[in-house]
XYZ file of C-alpha atoms in Angstrom:
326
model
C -18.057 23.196 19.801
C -17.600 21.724 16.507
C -16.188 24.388 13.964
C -15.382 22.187 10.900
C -17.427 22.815 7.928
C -20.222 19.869 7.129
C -21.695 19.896 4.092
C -23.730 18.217 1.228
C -21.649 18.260 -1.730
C -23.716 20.516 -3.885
C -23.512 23.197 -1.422
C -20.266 24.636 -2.134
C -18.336 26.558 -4.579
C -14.701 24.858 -6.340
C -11.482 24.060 -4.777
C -8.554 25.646 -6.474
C -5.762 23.895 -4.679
C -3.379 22.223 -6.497
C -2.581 18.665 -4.797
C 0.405 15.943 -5.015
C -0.386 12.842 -6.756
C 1.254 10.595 -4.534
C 1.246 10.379 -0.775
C 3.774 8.216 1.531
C 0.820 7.251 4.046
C -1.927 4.859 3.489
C -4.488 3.496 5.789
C -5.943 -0.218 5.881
C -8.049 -1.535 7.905
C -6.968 -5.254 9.102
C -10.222 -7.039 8.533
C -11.893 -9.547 11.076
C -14.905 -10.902 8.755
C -13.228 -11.039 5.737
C -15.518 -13.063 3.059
C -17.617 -13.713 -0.162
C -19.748 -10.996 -0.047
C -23.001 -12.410 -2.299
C -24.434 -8.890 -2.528
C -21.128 -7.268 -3.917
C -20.837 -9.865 -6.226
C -24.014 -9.324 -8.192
C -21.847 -6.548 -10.337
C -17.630 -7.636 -9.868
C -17.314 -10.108 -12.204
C -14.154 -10.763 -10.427
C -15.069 -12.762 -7.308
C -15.542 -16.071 -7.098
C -17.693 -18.225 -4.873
C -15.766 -21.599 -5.246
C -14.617 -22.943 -1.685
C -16.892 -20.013 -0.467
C -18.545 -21.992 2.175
C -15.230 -22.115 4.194
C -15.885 -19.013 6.349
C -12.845 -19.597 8.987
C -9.993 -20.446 6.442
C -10.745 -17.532 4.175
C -10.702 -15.044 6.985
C -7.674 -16.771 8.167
C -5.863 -16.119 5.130
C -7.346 -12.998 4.064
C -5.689 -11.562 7.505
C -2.742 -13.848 7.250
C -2.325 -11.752 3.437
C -3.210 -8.855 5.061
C -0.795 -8.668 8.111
C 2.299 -9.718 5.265
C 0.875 -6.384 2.947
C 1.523 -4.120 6.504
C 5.001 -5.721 6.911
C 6.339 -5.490 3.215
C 5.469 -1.865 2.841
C 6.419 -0.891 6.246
C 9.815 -2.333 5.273
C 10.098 -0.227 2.124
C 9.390 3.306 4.067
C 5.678 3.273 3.944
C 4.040 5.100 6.686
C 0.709 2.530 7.128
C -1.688 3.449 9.366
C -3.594 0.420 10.189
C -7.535 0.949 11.783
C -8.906 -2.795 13.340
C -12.173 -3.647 12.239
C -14.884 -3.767 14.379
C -16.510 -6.949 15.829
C -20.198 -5.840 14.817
C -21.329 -4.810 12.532
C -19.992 -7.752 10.231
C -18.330 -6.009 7.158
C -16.741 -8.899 5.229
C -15.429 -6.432 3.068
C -14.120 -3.250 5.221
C -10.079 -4.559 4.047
C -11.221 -2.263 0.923
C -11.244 1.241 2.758
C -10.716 2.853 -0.400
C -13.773 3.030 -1.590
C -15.543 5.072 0.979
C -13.063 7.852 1.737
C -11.065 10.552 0.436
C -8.647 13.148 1.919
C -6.581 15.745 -0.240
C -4.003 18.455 0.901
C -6.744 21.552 1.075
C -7.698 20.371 4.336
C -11.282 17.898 2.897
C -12.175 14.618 4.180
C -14.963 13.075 1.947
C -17.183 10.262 2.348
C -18.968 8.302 -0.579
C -21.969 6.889 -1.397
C -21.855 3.043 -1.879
C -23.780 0.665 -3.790
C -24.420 -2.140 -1.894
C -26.454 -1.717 1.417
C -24.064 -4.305 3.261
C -20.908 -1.993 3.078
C -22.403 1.055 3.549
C -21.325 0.374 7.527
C -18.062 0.914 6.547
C -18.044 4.403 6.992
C -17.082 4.869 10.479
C -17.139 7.621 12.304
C -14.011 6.915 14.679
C -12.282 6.704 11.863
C -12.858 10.193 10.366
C -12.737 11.803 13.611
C -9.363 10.072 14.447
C -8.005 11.191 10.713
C -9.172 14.951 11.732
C -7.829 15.352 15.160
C -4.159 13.238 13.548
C -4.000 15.409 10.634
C -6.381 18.544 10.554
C -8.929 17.786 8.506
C -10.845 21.289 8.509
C -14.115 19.869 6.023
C -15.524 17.210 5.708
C -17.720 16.866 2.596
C -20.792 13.694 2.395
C -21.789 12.566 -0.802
C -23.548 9.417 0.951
C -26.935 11.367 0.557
C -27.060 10.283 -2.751
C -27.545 6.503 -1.153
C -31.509 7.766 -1.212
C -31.611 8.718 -4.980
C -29.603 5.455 -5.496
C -26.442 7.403 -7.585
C -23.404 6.100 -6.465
C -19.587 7.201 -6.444
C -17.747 4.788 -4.364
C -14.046 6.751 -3.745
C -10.864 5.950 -5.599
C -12.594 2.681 -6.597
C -15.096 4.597 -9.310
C -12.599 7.395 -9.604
C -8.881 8.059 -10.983
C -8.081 11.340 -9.462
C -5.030 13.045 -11.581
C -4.876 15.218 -8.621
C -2.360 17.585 -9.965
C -3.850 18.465 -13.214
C -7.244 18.358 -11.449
C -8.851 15.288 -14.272
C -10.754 12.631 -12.880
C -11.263 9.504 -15.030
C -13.783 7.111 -14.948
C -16.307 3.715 -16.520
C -19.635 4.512 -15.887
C -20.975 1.483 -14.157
C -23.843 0.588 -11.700
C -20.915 2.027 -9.097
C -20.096 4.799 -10.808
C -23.222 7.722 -11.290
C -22.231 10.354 -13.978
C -24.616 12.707 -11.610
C -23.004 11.412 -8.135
C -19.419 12.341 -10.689
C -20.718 15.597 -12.237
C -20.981 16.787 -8.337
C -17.650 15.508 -6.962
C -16.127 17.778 -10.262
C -18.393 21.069 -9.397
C -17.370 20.608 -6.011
C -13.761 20.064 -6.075
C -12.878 21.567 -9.472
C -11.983 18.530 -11.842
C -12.393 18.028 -15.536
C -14.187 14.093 -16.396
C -13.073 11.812 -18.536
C -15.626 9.827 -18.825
C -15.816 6.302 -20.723
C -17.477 2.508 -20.851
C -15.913 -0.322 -20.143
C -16.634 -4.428 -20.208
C -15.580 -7.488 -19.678
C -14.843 -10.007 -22.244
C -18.758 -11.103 -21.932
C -19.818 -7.434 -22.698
C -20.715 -6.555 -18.075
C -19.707 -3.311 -17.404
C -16.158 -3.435 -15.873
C -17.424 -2.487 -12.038
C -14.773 0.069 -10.428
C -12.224 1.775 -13.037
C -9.609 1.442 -10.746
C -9.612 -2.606 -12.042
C -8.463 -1.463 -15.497
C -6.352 1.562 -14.984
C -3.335 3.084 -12.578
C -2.085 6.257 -12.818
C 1.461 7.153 -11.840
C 3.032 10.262 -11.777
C 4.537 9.654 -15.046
C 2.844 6.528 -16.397
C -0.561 5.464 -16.920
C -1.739 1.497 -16.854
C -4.725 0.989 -18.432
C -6.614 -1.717 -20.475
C -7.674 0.152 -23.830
C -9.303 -3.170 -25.133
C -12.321 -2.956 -22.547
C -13.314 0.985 -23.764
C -15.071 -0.148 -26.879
C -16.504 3.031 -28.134
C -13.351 4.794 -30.383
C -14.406 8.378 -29.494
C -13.701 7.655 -26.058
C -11.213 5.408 -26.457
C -8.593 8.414 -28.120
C -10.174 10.644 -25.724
C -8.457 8.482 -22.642
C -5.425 8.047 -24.820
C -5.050 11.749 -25.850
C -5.253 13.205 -22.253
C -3.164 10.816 -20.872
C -1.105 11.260 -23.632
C -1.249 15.817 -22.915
C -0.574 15.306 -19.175
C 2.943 13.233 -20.162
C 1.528 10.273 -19.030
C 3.937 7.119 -20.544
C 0.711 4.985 -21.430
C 1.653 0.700 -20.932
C -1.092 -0.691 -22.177
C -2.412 -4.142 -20.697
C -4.862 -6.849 -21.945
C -8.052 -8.461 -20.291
C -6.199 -11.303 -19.535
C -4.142 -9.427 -17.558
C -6.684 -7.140 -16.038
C -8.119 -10.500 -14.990
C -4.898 -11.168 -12.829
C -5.586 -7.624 -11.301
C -2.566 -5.853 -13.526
C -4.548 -2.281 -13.331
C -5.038 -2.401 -10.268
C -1.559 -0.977 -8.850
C -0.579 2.352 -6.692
C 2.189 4.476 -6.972
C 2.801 5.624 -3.154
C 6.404 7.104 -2.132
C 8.755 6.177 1.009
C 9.466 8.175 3.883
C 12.467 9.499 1.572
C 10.072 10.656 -1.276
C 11.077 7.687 -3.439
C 8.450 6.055 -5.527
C 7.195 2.672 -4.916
C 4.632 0.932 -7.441
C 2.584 -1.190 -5.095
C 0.672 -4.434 -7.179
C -0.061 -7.883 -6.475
C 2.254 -11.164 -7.155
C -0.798 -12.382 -9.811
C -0.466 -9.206 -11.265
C 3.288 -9.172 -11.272
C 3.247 -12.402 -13.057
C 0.662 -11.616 -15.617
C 2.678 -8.876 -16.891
C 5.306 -9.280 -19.473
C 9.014 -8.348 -19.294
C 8.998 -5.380 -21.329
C 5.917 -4.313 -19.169
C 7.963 -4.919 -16.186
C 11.166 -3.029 -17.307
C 9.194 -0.202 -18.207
C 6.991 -0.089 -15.078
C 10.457 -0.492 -12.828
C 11.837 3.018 -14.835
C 9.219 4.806 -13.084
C 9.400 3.091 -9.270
C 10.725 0.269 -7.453
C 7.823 -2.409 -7.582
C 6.381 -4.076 -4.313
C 4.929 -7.154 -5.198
C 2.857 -8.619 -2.740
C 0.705 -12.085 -2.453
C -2.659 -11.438 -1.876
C -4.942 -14.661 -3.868
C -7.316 -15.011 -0.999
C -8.708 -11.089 -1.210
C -8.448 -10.946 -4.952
C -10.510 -14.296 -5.356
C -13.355 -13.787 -2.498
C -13.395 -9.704 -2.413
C -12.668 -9.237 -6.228
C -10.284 -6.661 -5.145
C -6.413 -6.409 -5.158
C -3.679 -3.989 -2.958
C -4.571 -1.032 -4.595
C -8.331 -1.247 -3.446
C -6.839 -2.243 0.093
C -4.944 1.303 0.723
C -6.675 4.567 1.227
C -4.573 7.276 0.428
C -3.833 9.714 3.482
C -3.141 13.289 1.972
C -1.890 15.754 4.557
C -3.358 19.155 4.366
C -1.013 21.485 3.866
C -0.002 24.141 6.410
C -0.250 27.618 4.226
């Protein structure tokens, strides 16, 4: 008989444990149908259809990108679990797990509600069940419900968890529901910082984790897309309260998928600051230097998922937080 706790998010009281920020274990799941997703594309401004016709070479190199991500952070202590993707149904963009899972250390698995129909069957079921019976999961908590009353919430993409000072930041967006947020926060205990962000042509900037990282003692986020003031020194102050060292990047960069970075931490607790070669090259020395203070920096080559997915690394690992045993 099944004795975990299943529930509808606005079913259950707050969670007062406190949680790490960083984890040594991702997941990823190696993709088989990795593509231009048309549907995704209709809010991230960052894909790009050109040469999108070319099914077999982008899945090619997608995996061929992929399988070199696995290696690299194996090689610097990173414990990767890696799920295969499934042969139906076709989920051209299941390489982003991130977006449809959580797990923290008081013993939750959660599962989020997505925006676009076509990657909504990337929530498999195998996969939470193999995450439970590995590491203990004791509830699991759905937010997809809120699929029906189209509010959406899609993971660590719409969400910056400070998980140790219990603050989640986030850009509202056609992702990102401040009623599908305001329920995540009741449930789990967390304070919002909530903002709006856009592009250079004024579109709302789709996930926040495009414009912003946060470290255990940095922050990287793009202050030029929050245009409002208020909430602009709002971002800056908490950051700022928490200790955060703030490096603050520029569209351009954002463009090159700078904020999009992880801080994970090696199978000797040593931090690692995970972003992609574009990234690495759109940032500046002094950004660099100061980035390096906090973590040794993985840079890995990943054009063919940032240009067809609109994604980089960080959207590409799931976090795996093991609950804790007292």
């Amino acid at each position: 008989m099944d004795t975990k706790k299943r529930t509808n998010s606005n079913l259950k009281q707050p969670l007062e444990n406190k949680e790490l920020l960083t984890t040594d274990t991702i997941l990823m799941v190696r993709p088989k149908h990795f593509g231009y997703n048309a549907e995704t594309a209709e809010n991230n401004t960052f894909q790009s259809s050109e040469g999108a016709e070319n099914d077999d070479k982008i899945k090619e190199l997608g995996l061929g990108e992929f399988n070199e991500m696995v290696r690299l952070l194996r090689s610097e202590g990173v414990n990767v679990l890696v799920i295969e993707d499934l042969d139906q149904p076709v989920n051209s963009d299941a390489v982003f797990p991130n977006n449809w899972f959580t797990t923290h250390e008081n013993g939750v698995l959660a599962t989020y509600p997505m925006f676009s129909p076509s990657r909504r069957t990337e929530r498999r079921p195998d996969i939470i069940e193999a995450l439970e019976k590995k590491y203990g999961y004791s509830r699991r908590y759905e937010f997809e419900y809120l699929e029906g009353e189209e509010l959406f919430l899609e993971g660590t993409g719409s969400m910056i968890l400070d998980r140790q000072n219990k603050i989640v930041y986030a850009c509202l967006s056609p992702r990102t529901s401040i009623m599908a947020l305001d329920k995540f926060c009741v449930l789990f205990g967390y304070r919002k910082i909530i903002f709006h962000a856009v592009d250079d042509q004024g579109k709302d900037i789709y996930h926040t984790n495009v414009i912003m990282t946060l470290g255990s003692e940095f922050a990287v986020i793009c202050m030029e897309c929050i245009q409002n003031e208020d909430e602009k020194e709002t971002v800056h102050e908490t950051l700022r309260s928490t200790g955060k060292t703030v490096i603050e990047i520029s569209f351009d960069q954002v463009r090159q998928f700078a904020g999009n970075m992880l801080e994970v931490r090696d199978h000797a607790g040593q931090a690692k600051i995970v972003l992609s070669e574009s990234a690495y090259n759109a940032l500046s020395i002094k950004q660099l230097e100061t980035l390096a203070s906090f973590g040794k920096l993985i840079r890995i080559p990943v054009p063919t998922i940032e240009k067809y997915g609109g994604g980089s690394v960080r959207c590409m690992m799931a976090e795996v937080f093991v609950p804790k045993t007292n």
